[in-house]
mmCIF file of C-alpha atoms and ligand atoms in Angstrom:
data_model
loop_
_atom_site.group_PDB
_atom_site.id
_atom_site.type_symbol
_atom_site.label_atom_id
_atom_site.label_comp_id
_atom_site.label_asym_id
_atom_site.label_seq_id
_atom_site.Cartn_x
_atom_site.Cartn_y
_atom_site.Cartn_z
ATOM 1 C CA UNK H 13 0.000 0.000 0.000
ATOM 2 C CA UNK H 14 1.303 3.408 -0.487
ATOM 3 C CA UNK H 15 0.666 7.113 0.916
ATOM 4 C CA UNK H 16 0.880 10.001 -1.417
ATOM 5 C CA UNK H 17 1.050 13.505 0.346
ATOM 6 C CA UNK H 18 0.654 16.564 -1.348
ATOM 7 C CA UNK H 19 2.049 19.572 0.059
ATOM 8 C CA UNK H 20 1.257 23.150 -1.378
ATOM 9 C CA UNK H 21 3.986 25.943 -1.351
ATOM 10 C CA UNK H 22 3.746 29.416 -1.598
ATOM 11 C CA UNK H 23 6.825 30.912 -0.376
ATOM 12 C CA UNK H 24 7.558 28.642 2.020
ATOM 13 C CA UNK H 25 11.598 28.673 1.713
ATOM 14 C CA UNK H 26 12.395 27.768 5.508
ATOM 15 C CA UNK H 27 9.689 25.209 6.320
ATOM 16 C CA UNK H 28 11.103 22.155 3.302
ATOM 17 C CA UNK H 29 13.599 21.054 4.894
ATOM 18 C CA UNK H 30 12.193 20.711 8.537
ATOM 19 C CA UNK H 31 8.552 19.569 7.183
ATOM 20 C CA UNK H 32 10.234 16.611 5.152
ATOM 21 C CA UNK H 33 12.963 15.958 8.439
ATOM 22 C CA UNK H 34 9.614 15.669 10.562
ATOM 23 C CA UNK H 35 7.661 14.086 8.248
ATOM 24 C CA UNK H 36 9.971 10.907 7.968
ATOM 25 C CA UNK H 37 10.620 11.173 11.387
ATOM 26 C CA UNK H 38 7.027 10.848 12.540
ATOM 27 C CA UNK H 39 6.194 8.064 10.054
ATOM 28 C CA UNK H 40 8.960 5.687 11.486
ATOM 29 C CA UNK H 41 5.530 4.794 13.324
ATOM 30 C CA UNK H 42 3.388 4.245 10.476
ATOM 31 C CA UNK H 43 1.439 1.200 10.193
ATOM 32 C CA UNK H 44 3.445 -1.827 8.393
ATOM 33 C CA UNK H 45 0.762 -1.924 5.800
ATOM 34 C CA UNK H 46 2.067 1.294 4.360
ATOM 35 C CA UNK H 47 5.050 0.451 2.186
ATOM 36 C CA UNK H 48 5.923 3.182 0.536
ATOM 37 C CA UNK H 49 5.481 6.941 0.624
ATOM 38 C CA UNK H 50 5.598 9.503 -2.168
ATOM 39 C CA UNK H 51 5.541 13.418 -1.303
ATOM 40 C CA UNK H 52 4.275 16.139 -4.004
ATOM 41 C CA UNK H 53 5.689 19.275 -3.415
ATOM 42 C CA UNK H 54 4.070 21.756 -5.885
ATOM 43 C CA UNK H 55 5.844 25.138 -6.019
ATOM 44 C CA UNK H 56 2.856 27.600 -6.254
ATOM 45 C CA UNK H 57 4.493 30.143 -8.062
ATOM 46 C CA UNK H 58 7.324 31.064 -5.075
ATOM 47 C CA UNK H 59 9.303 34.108 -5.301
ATOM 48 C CA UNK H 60 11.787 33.159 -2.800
ATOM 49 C CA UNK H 61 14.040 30.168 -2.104
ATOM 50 C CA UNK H 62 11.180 27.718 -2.269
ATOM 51 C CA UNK H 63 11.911 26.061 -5.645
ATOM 52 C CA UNK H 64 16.067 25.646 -4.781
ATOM 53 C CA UNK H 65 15.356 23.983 -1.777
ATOM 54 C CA UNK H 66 12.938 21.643 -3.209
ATOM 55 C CA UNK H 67 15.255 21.134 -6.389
ATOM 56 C CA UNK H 68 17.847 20.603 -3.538
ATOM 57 C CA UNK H 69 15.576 17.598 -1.633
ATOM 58 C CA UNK H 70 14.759 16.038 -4.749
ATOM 59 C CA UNK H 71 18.481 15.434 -5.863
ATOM 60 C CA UNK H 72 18.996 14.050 -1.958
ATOM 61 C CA UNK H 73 15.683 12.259 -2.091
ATOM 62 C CA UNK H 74 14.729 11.817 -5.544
ATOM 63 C CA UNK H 75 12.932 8.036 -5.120
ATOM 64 C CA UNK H 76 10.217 9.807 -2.710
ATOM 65 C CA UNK H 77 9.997 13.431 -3.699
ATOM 66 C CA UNK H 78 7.889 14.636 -6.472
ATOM 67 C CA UNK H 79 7.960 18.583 -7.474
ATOM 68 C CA UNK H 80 5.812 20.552 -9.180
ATOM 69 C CA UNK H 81 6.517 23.902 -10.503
ATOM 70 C CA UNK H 82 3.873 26.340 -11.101
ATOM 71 C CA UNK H 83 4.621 28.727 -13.851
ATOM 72 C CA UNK H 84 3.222 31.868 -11.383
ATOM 73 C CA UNK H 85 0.894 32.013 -8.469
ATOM 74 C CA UNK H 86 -2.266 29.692 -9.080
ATOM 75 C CA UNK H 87 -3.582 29.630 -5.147
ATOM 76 C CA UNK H 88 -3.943 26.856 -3.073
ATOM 77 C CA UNK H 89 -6.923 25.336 -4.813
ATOM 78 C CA UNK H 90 -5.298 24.967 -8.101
ATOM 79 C CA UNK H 91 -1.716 23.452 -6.179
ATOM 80 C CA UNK H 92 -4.059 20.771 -4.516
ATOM 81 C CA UNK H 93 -6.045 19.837 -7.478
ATOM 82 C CA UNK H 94 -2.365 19.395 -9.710
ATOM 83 C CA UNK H 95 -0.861 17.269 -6.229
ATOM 84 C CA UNK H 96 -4.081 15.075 -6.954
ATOM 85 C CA UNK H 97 -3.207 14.600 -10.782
ATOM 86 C CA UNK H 98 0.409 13.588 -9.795
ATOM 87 C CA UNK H 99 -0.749 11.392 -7.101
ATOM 88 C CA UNK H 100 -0.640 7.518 -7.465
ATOM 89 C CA UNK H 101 -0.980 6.512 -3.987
ATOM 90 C CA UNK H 102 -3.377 4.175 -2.003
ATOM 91 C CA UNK H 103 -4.044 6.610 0.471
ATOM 92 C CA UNK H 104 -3.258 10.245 -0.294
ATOM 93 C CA UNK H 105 -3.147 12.849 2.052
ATOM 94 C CA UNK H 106 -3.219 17.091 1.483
ATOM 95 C CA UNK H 107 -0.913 18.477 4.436
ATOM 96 C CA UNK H 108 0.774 22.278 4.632
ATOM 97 C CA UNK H 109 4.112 22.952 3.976
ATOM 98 C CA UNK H 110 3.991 25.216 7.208
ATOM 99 C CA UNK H 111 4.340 21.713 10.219
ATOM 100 C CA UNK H 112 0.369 23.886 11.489
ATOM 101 C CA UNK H 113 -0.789 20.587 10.864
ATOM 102 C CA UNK H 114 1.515 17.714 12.407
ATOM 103 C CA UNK H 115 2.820 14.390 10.201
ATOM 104 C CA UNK H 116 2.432 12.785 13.437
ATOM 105 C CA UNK H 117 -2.042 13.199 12.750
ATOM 106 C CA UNK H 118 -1.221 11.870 9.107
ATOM 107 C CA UNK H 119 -0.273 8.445 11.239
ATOM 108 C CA UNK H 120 -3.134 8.757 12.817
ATOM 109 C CA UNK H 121 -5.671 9.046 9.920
ATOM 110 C CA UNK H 122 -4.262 6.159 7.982
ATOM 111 C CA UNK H 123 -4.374 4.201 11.071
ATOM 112 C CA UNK H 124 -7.956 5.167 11.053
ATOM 113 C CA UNK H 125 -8.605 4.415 7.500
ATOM 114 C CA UNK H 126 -6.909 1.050 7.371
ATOM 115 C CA UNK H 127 -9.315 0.120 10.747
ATOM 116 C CA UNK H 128 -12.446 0.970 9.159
ATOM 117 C CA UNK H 129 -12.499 -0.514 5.508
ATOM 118 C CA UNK H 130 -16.157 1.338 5.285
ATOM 119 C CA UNK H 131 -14.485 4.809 5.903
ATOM 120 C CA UNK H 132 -13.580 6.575 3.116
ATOM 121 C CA UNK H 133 -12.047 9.702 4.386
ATOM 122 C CA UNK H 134 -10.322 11.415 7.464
ATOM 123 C CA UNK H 135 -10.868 15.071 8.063
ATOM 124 C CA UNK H 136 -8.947 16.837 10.570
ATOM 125 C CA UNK H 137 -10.554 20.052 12.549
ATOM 126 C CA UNK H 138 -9.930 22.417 15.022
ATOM 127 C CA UNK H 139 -12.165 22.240 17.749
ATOM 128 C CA UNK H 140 -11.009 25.386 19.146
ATOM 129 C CA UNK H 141 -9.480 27.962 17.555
ATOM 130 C CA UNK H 142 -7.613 31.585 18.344
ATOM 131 C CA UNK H 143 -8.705 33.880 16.516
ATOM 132 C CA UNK H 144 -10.296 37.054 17.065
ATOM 133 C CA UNK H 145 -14.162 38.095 17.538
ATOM 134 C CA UNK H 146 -14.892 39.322 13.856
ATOM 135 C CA UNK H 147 -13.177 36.553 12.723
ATOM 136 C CA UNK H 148 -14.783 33.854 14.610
ATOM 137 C CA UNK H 149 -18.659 35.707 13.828
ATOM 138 C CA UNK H 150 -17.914 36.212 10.366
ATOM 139 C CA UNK H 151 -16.819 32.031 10.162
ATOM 140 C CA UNK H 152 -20.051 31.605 12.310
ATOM 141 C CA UNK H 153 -22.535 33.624 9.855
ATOM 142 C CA UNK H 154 -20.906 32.176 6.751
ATOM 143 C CA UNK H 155 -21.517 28.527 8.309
ATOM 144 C CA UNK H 156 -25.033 29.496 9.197
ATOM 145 C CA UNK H 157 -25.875 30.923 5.608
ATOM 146 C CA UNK H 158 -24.254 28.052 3.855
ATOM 147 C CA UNK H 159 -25.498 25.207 5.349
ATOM 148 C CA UNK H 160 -28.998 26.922 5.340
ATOM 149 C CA UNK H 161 -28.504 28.010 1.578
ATOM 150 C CA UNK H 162 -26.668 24.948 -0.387
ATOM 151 C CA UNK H 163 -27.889 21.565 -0.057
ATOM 152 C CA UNK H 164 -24.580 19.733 1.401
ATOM 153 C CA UNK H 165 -23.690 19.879 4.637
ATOM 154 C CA UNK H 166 -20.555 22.352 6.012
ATOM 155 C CA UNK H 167 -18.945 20.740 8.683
ATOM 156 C CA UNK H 168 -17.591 24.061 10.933
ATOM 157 C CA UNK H 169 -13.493 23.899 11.153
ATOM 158 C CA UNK H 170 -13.169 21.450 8.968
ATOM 159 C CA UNK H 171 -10.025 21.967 6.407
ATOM 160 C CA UNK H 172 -8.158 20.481 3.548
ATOM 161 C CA UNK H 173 -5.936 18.367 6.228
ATOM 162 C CA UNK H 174 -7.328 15.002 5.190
ATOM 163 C CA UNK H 175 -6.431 12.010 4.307
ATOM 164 C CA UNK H 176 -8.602 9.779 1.870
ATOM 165 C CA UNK H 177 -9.043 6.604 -0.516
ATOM 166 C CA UNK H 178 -7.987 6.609 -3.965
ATOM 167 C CA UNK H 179 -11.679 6.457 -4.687
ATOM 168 C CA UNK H 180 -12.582 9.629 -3.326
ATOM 169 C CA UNK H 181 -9.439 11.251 -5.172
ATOM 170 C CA UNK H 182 -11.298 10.069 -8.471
ATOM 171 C CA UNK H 183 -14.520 11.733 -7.351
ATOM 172 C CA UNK H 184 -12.287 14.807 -6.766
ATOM 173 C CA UNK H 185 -11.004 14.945 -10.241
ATOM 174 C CA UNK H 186 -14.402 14.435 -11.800
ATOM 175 C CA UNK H 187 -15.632 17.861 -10.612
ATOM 176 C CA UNK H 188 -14.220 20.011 -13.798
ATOM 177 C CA UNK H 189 -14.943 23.379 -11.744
ATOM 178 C CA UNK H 190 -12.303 26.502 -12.484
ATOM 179 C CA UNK H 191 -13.635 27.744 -9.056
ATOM 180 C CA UNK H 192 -12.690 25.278 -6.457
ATOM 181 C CA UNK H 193 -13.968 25.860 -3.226
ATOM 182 C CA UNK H 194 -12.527 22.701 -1.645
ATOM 183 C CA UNK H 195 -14.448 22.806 1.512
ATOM 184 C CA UNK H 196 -17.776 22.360 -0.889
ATOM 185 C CA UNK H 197 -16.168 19.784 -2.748
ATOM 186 C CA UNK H 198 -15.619 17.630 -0.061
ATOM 187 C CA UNK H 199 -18.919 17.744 1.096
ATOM 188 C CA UNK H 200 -20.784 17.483 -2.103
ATOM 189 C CA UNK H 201 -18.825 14.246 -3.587
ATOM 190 C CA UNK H 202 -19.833 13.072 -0.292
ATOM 191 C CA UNK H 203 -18.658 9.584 1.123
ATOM 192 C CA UNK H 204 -18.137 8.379 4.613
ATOM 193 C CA UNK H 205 -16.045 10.946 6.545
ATOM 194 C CA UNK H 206 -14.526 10.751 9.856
ATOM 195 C CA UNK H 207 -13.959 14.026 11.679
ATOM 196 C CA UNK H 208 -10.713 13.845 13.716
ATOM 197 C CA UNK H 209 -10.004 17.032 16.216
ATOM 198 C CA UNK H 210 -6.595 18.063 16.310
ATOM 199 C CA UNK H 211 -4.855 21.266 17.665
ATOM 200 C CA UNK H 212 -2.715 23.257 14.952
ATOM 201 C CA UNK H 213 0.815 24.207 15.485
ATOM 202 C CA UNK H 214 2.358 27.714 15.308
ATOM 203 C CA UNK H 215 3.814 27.922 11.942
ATOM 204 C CA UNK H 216 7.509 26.940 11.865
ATOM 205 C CA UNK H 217 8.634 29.774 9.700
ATOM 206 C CA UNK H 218 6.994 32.542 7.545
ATOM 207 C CA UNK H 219 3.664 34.049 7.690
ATOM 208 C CA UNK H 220 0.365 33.272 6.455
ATOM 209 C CA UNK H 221 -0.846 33.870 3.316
ATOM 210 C CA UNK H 222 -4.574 34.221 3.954
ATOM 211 C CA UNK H 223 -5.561 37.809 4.842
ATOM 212 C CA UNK H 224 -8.846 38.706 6.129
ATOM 213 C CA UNK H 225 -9.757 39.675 2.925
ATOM 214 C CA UNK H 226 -8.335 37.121 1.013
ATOM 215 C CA UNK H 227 -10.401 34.648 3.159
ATOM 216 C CA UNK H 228 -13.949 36.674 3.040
ATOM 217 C CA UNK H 229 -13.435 36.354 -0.985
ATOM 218 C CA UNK H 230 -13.080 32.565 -0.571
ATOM 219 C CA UNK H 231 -16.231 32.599 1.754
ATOM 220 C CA UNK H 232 -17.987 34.372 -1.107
ATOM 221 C CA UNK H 233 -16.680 32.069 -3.743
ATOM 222 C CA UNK H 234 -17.726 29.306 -1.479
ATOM 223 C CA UNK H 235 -21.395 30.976 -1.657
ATOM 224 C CA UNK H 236 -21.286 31.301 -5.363
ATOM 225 C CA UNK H 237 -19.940 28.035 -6.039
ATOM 226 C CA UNK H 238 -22.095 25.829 -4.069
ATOM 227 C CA UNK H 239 -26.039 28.000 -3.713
ATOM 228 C CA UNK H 240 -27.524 29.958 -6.039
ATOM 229 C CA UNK H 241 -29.305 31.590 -3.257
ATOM 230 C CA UNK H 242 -28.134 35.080 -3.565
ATOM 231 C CA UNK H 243 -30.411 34.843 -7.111
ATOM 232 C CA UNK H 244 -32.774 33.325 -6.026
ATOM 233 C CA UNK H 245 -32.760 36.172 -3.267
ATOM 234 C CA UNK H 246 -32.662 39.018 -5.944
ATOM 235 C CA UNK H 247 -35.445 37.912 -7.861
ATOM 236 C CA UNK H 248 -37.884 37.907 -4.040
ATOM 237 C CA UNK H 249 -36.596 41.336 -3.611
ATOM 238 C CA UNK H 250 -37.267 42.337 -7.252
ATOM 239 C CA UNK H 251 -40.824 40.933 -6.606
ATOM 240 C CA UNK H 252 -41.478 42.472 -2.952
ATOM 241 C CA UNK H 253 -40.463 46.218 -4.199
ATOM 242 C CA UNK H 254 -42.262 45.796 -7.123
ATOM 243 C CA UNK H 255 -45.311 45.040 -5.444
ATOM 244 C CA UNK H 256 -45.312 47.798 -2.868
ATOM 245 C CA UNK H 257 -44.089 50.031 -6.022
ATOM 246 C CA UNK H 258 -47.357 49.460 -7.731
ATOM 247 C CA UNK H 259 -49.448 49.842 -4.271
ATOM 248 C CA UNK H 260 -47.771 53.348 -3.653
ATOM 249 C CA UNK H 261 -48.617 54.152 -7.094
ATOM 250 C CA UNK H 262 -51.753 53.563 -6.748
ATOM 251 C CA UNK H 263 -52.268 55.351 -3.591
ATOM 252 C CA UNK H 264 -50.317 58.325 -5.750
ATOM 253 C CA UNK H 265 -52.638 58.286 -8.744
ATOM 254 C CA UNK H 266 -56.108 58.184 -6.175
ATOM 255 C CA UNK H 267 -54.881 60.802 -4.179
ATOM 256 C CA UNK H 268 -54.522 63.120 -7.189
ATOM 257 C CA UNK H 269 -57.566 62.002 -8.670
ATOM 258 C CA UNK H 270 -60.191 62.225 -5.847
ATOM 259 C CA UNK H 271 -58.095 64.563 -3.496
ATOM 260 C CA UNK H 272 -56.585 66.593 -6.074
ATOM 261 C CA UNK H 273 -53.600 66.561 -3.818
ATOM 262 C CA UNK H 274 -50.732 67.763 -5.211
ATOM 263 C CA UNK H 275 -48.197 66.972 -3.061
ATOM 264 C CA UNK H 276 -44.610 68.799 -3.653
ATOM 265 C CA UNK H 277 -42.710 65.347 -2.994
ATOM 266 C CA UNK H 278 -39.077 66.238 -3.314
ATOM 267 C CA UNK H 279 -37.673 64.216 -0.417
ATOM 268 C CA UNK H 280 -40.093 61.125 -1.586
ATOM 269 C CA UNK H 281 -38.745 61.328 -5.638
ATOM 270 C CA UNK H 282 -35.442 61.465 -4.213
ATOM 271 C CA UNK H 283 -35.313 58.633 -1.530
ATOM 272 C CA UNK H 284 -37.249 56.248 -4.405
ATOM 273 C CA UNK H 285 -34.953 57.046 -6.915
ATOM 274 C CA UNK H 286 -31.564 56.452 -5.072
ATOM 275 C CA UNK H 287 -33.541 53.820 -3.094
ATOM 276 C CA UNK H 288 -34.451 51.764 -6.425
ATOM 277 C CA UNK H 289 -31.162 52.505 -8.040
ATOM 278 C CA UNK H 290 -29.085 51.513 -6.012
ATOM 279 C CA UNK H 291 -31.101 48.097 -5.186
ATOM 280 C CA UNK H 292 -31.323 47.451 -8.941
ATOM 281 C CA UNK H 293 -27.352 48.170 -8.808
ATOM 282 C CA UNK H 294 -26.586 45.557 -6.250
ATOM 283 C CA UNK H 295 -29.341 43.149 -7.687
ATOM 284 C CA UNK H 296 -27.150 43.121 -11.365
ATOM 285 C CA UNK H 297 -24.222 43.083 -9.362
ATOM 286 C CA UNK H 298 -25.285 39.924 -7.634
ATOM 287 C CA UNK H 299 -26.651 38.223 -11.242
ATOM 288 C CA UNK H 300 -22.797 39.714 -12.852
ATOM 289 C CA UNK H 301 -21.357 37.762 -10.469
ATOM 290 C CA UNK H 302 -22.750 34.031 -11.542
ATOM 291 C CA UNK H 303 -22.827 35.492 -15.241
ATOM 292 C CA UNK H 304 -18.802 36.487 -14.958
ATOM 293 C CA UNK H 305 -17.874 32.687 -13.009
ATOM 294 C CA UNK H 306 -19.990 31.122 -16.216
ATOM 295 C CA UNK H 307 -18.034 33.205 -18.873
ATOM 296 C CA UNK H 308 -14.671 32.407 -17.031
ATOM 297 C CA UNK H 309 -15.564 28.561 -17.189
ATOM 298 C CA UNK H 310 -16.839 29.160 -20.555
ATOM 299 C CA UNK H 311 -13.072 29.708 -21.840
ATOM 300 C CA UNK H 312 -12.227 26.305 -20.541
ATOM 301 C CA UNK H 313 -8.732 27.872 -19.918
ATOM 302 C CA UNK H 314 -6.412 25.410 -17.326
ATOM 303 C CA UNK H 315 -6.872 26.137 -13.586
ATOM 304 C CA UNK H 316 -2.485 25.989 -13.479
ATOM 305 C CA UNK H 317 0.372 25.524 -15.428
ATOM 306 C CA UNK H 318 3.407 23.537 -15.117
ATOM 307 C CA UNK H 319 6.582 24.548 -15.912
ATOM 308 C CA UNK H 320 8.617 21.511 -14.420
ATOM 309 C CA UNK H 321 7.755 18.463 -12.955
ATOM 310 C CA UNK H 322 10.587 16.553 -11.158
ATOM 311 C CA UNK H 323 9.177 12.984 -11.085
ATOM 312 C CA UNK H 324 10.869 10.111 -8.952
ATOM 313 C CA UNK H 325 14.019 8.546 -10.039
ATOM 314 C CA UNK H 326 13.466 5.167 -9.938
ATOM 315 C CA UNK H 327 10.214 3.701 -9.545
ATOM 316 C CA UNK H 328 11.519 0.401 -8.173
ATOM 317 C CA UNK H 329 13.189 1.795 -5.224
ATOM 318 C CA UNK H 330 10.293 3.744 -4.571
ATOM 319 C CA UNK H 331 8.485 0.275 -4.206
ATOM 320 C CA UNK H 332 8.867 -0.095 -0.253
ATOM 321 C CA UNK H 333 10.837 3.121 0.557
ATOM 322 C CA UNK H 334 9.452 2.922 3.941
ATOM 323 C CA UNK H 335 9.117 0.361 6.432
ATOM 324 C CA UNK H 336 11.832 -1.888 5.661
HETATM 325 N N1 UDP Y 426 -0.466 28.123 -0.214
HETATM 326 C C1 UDP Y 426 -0.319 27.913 -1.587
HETATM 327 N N2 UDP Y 426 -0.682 28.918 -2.441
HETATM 328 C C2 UDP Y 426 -1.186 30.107 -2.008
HETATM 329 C C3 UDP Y 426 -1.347 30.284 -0.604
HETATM 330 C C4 UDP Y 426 -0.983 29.271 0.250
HETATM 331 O O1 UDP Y 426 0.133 26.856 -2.022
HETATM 332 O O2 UDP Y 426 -1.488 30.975 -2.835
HETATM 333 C C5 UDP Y 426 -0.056 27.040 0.725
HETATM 334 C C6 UDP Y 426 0.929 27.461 1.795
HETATM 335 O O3 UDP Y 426 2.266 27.384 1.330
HETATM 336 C C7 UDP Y 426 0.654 26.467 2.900
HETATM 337 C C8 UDP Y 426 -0.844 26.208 2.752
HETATM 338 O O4 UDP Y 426 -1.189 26.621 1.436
HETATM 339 O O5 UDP Y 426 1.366 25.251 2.739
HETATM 340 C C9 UDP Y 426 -1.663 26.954 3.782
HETATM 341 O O6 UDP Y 426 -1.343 28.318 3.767
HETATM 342 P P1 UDP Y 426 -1.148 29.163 5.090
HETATM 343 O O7 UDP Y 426 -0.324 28.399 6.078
HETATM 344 O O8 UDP Y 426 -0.644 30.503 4.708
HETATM 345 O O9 UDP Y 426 -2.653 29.276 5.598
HETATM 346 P P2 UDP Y 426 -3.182 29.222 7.110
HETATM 347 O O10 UDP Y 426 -2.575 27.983 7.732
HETATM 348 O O11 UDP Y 426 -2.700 30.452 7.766
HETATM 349 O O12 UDP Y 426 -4.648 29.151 6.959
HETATM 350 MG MG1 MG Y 427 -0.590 27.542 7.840
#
């Protein structure tokens, strides 16, 4: 049997070295059943030291190591989904570069996995987490709307830290989607799927690459991706304004017919018209927003590109590189 891991890298110069050293370290434990071990470094588009040290491991380690070099900056997403391509494994397993999320919890899940032949994946999740107030209401409001709005369930803290079957990998690659939102992709292909808490690390080295605002844009591309609510949403809204549109305008037309008021009406033209513009603004901007995602699949363009791939050696020493 054999483990493929697949680690994305952005920038992550000083954590190779130590993530591999602890990695191989930690899997002295692994069960026997695992014989060998490949790990999939892809390179997402670095602009420090990344891709030398991972050129430097592969010519040390070149019957385990696999690296894949991103011609620029594809995100995350896109570095898992080209790990999964490369992956030939049993058992693969998406891990950080960063040691947040120990090798020792990779043991763990294949442990899990090889116990209970009618699991098909391992998800790890923090059960508590530090982070601050608007962080932690803004994750619980997203959850909330979600899980209310799409039709799969969103399992709170769960993250790309899994380990899975071969099978499920397959089911992965099916979905053709330029957006990935992982988190919905996991759910929707469904399966059986263990949650397993764990507790993540401080980052060895470097800093994170997720922003506050580069994590509410995945929340709404998680929205978009996986409900069409927010349409669905405009068109009540349309409907409801409409309707009390055509009551006031009735009310309008019967007070100048049987009243013969003639009211001045300033403020009222002006709050209706910046009142109705603006919704009809934010209503487009809501339907642009599916129509843009459609045209951007439309082009069928790759979600990456490869510059290199550094493939291992020799394929018969990477028969049983572990666990002999
Ligand atoms: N990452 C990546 N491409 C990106 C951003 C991040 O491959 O554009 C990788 C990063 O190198 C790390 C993992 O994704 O291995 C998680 O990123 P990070 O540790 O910054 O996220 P956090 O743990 O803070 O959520
Ligand atoms: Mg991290």
């Amino acid at each position: 049997m054999k483990l493929s891991l697949i680690i994305p890298c952005y920038n992550e110069q000083d954590n190779i070295m130590p993530f591999f050293e602890e990695t191989v370290k930690a899997f002295q434990n692994m069960p026997k059943a695992v014989r060998s071990l490949e790990m999939i470094f892809v390179n997402d588009g670095s602009n420090d030291m990344t891709s030398r040290n991972l050129k430097d491991l592969y010519n040390s380690y070149s019957s385990v190591v696999t690296v894949v070099e991103f011609s620029r900056n594809f995100g995350k997403e896109a570095a898992m989904l080209a790990g999964l391509r490369h992956a030939t494994g049993d058992f693969i397993t998406i891990i950080d570069a960063d040691l947040q999320q120990r090798p020792e919890i990779v043991v763990k899940m294949v442990e899990h996995l090889l116990q209970n032949e009618d699991c098909d994946m391992v998800a790890a999740y923090q059960e508590e987490r530090i982070e601050g107030k608007l962080m932690s209401f803004m994750k619980n409001t997203f959850y909330k709307f979600i899980n209310a709005a799409s039709e799969i369930d969103f399992f709170r803290g769960a993250s790309d830290f899994r380990t899975f079957r071969k099978n499920v990998a397959e089911a992965i690659l099916s979905m053709p989607e330029y957006y990935r939102f992982s988190k919905g992709i996991f759910s929707w292909i469904g399966f059986n799927t263990h949650f397993m808490p764990y507790i993540a690390e401080e980052r060895f080295s470097g800093t994170t690459k997720f922003s506050f605002f580069k994590s509410l844009k995945y929340a709404l591309e998680g929205i978009i991706a996986f409900t069409t609510l927010p349409l669905k949403l405009a068109t009540g809204v349309g409907i409801f304004t409409f309707a009390l549109s055509i009551l006031y305008m009735l009310i309008v037309i019967i007070q100048k017919l049987f009243f013969g008021v003639d009211v001045p009406g300033y403020a009222t033209i002006v709050v209706l018209i910046l009142f109705l513009g603006g919704l009809q603004l934010l209503l487009t901007g809501v339907a642009g927003e599916y129509l843009a995602r459609t045209y951007i699949q439309g082009k069928n363009r790759p979600l990456y590109i490869e510059k290199q791939v550094l493939k291992p050696k020799s394929t018969e020493l990477n028969e049983g590189n572990i666990n002999e």
